[in-house]
mmCIF file of C-alpha atoms in Angstrom:
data_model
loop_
_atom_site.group_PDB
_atom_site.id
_atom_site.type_symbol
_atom_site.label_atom_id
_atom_site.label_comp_id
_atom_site.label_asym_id
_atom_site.label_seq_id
_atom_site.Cartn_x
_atom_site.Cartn_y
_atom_site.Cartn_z
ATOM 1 C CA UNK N 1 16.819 -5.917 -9.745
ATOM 2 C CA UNK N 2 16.563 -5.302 -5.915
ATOM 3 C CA UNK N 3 18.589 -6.897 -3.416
ATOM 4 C CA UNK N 4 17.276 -7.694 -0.194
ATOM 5 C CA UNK N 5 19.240 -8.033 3.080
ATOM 6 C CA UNK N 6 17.222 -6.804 6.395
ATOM 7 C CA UNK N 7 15.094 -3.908 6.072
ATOM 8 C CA UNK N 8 17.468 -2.417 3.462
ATOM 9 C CA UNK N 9 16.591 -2.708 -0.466
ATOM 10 C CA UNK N 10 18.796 -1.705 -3.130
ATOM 11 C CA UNK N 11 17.895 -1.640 -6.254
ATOM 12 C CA UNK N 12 19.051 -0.250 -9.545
ATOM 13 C CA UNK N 13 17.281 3.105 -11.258
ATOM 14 C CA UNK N 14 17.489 2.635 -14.824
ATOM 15 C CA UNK N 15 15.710 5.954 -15.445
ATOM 16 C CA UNK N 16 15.222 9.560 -13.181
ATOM 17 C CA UNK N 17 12.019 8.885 -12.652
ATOM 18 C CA UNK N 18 12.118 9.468 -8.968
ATOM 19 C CA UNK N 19 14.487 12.318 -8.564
ATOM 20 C CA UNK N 20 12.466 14.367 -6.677
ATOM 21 C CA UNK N 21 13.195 11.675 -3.786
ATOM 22 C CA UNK N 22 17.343 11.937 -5.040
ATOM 23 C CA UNK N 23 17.627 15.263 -4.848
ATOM 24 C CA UNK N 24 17.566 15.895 -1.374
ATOM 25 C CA UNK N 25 19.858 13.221 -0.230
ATOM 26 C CA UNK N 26 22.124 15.069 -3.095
ATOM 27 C CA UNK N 27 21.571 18.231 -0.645
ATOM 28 C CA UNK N 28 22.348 16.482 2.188
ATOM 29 C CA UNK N 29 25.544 15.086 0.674
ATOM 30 C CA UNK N 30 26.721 18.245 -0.487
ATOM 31 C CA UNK N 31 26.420 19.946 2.647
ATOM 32 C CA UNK N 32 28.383 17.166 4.823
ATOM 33 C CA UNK N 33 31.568 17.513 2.457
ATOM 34 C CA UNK N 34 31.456 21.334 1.875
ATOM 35 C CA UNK N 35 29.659 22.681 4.950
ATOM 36 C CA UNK N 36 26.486 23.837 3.776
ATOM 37 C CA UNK N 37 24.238 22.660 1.192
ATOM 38 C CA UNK N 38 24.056 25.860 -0.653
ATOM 39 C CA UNK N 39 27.666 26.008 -1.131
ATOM 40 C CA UNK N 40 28.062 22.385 -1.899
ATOM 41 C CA UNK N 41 25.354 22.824 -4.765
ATOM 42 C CA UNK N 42 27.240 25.802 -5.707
ATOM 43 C CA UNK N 43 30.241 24.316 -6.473
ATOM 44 C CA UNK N 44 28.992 20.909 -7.807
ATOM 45 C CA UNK N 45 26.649 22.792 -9.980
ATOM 46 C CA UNK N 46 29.318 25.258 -11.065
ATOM 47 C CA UNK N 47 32.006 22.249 -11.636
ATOM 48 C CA UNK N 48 29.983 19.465 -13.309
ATOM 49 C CA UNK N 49 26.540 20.877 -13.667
ATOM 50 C CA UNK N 50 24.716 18.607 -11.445
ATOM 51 C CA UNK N 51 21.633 18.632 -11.867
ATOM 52 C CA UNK N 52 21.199 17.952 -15.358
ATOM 53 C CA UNK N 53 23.812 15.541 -14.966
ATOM 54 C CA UNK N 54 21.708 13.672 -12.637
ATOM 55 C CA UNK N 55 18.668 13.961 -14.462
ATOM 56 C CA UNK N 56 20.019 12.917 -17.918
ATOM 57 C CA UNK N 57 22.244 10.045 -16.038
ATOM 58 C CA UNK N 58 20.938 7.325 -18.191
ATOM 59 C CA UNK N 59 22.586 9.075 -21.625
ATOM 60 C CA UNK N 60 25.194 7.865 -20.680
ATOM 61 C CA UNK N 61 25.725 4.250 -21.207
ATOM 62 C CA UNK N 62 27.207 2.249 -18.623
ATOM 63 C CA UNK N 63 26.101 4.259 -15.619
ATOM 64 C CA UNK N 64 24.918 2.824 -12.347
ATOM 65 C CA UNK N 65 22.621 4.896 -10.013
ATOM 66 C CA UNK N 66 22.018 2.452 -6.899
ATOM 67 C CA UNK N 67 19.782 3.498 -4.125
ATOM 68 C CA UNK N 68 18.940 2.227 -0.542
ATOM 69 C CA UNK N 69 15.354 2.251 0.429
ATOM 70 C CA UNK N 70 13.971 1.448 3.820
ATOM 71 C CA UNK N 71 11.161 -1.155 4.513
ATOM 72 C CA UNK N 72 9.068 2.151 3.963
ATOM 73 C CA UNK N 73 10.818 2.334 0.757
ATOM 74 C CA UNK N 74 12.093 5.382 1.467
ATOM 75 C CA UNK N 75 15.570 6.225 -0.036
ATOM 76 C CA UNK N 76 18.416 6.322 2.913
ATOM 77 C CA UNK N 77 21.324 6.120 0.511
ATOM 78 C CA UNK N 78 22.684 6.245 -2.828
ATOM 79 C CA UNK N 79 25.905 5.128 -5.336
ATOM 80 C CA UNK N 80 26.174 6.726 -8.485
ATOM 81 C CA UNK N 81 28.731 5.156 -10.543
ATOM 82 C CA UNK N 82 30.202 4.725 -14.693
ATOM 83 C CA UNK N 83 31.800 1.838 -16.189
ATOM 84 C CA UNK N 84 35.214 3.792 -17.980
ATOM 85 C CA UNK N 85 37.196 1.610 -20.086
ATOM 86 C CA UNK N 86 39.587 0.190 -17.272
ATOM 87 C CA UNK N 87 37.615 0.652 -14.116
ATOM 88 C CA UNK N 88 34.049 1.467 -12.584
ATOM 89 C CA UNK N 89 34.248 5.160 -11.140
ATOM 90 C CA UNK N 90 32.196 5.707 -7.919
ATOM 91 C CA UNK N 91 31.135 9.427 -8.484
ATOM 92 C CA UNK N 92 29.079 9.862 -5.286
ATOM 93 C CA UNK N 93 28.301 7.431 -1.918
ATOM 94 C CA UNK N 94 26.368 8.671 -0.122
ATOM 95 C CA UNK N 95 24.336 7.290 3.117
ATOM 96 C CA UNK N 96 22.193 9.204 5.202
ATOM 97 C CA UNK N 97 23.140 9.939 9.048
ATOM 98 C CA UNK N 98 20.594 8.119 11.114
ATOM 99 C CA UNK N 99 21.370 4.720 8.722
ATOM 100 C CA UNK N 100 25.227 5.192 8.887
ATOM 101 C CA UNK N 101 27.365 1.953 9.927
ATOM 102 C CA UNK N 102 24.541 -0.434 9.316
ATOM 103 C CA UNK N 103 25.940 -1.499 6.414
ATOM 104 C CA UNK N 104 24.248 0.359 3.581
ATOM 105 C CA UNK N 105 27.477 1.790 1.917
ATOM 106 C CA UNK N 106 28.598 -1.963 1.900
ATOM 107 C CA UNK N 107 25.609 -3.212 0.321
ATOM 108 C CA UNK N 108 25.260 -0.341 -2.352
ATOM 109 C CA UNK N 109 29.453 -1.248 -3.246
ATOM 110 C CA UNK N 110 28.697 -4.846 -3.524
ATOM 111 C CA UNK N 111 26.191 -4.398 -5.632
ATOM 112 C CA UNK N 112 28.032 -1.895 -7.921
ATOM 113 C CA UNK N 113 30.626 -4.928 -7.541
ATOM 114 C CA UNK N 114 28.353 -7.227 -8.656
ATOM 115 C CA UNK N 115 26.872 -5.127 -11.899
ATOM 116 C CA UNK N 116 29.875 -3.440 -13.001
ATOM 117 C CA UNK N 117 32.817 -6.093 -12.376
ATOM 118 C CA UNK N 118 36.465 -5.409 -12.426
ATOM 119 C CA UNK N 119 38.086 -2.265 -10.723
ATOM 120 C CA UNK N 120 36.493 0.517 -8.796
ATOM 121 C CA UNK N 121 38.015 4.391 -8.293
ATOM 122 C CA UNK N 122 36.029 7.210 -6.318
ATOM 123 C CA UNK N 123 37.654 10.434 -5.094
ATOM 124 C CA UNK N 124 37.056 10.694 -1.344
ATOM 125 C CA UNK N 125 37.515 13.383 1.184
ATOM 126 C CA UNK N 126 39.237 12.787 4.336
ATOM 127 C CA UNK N 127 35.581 12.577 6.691
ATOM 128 C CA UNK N 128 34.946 9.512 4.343
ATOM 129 C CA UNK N 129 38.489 7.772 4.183
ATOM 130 C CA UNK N 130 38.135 5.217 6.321
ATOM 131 C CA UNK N 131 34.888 3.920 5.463
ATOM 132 C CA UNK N 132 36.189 3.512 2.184
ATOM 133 C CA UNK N 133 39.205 1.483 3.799
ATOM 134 C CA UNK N 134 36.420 -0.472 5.624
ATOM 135 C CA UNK N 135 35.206 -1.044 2.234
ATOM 136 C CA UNK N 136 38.515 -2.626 0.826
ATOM 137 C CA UNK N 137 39.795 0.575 -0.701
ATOM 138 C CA UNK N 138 43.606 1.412 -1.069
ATOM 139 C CA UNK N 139 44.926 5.146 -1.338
ATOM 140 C CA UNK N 140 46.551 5.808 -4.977
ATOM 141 C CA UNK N 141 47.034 9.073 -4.297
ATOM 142 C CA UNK N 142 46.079 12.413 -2.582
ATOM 143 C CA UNK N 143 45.680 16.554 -3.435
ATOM 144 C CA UNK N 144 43.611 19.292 -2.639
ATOM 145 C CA UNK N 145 40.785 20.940 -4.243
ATOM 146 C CA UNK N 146 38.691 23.814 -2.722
ATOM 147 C CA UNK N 147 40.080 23.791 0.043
ATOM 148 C CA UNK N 148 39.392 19.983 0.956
ATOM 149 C CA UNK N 149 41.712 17.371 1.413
ATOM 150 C CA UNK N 150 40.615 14.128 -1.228
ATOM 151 C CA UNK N 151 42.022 10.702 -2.011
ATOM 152 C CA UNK N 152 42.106 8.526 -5.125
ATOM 153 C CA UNK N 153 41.075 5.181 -3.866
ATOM 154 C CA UNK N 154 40.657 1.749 -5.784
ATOM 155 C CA UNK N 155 39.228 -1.423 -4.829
ATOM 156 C CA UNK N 156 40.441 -4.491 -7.051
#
């Protein structure tokens, strides 16, 4: 189901059809939190094996992979979330530069909000704190991991 609200669409991928367009906004995501895309797809691939995490997403039931799209239809953002048993986890938010503080990351949360009900958790590092604030997230707690500072953060 898409949902409509300017030139922004976001709509729900039920399968990884399209991850050729993903991928790349993956890259880019990577690279803002660990300084370079190589090492960011380093360590995500070393530490959860990425790609074929991505790719196989819809094994796993109660998963959520929400992207943006332009009026070009061309992807500017993306949510990737799972339903646990108490909460919704946000794995990855992400929302390209040039479409930053329009609103996307709102749009993508509500929507998560509105598929997934109840609570949502996402580990965030600092650079992304307070957007997720903005969002109606609360800190539970904080640590370090690689070298970055990150912060468990719940919205009711």
């Amino acid at each position: 189901m898409a949902v409509k609200e300017k030139e922004i669409t976001v709509e729900r991928w039920e399968r990884m059809e399209d991850f050729g367009s993903f991928f790349p906004m993956l890259r880019d995501m990577l690279g803002a939190i660990y300084g370079s895309p190589e090492r960011g797809l380093k360590i995500y691939q070393e530490r959860y094996d990425a790609v074929n995490y991505y790719r196989n997403y819809e094994a796993y039931p109660g998963s959520f992979l929400l992207v943006a799209k332009n009026e070009k239809g061309e992807p500017v953002g993306f949510l990737y979330a799972r339903r646990k048993k108490n909460h919704t986890y946000l794995y990855d938010v992400f929302v390209k530069p040039e479409y930053r503080k329009r609103g996307v990351a709102r749009r993508l949360v509500e929507e998560l909000e509105r598929l997934a009900g109840g609570p949502i958790r996402a580990d965030t590092h600092e650079g992304a704190l307070e957007a997720f604030r903005r969002l109606g997230f609360r800190v539970l707690k904080e640590y370090f991991e690689d070298g970055i500072r990150w912060f468990l953060v719940e919205k009711d």
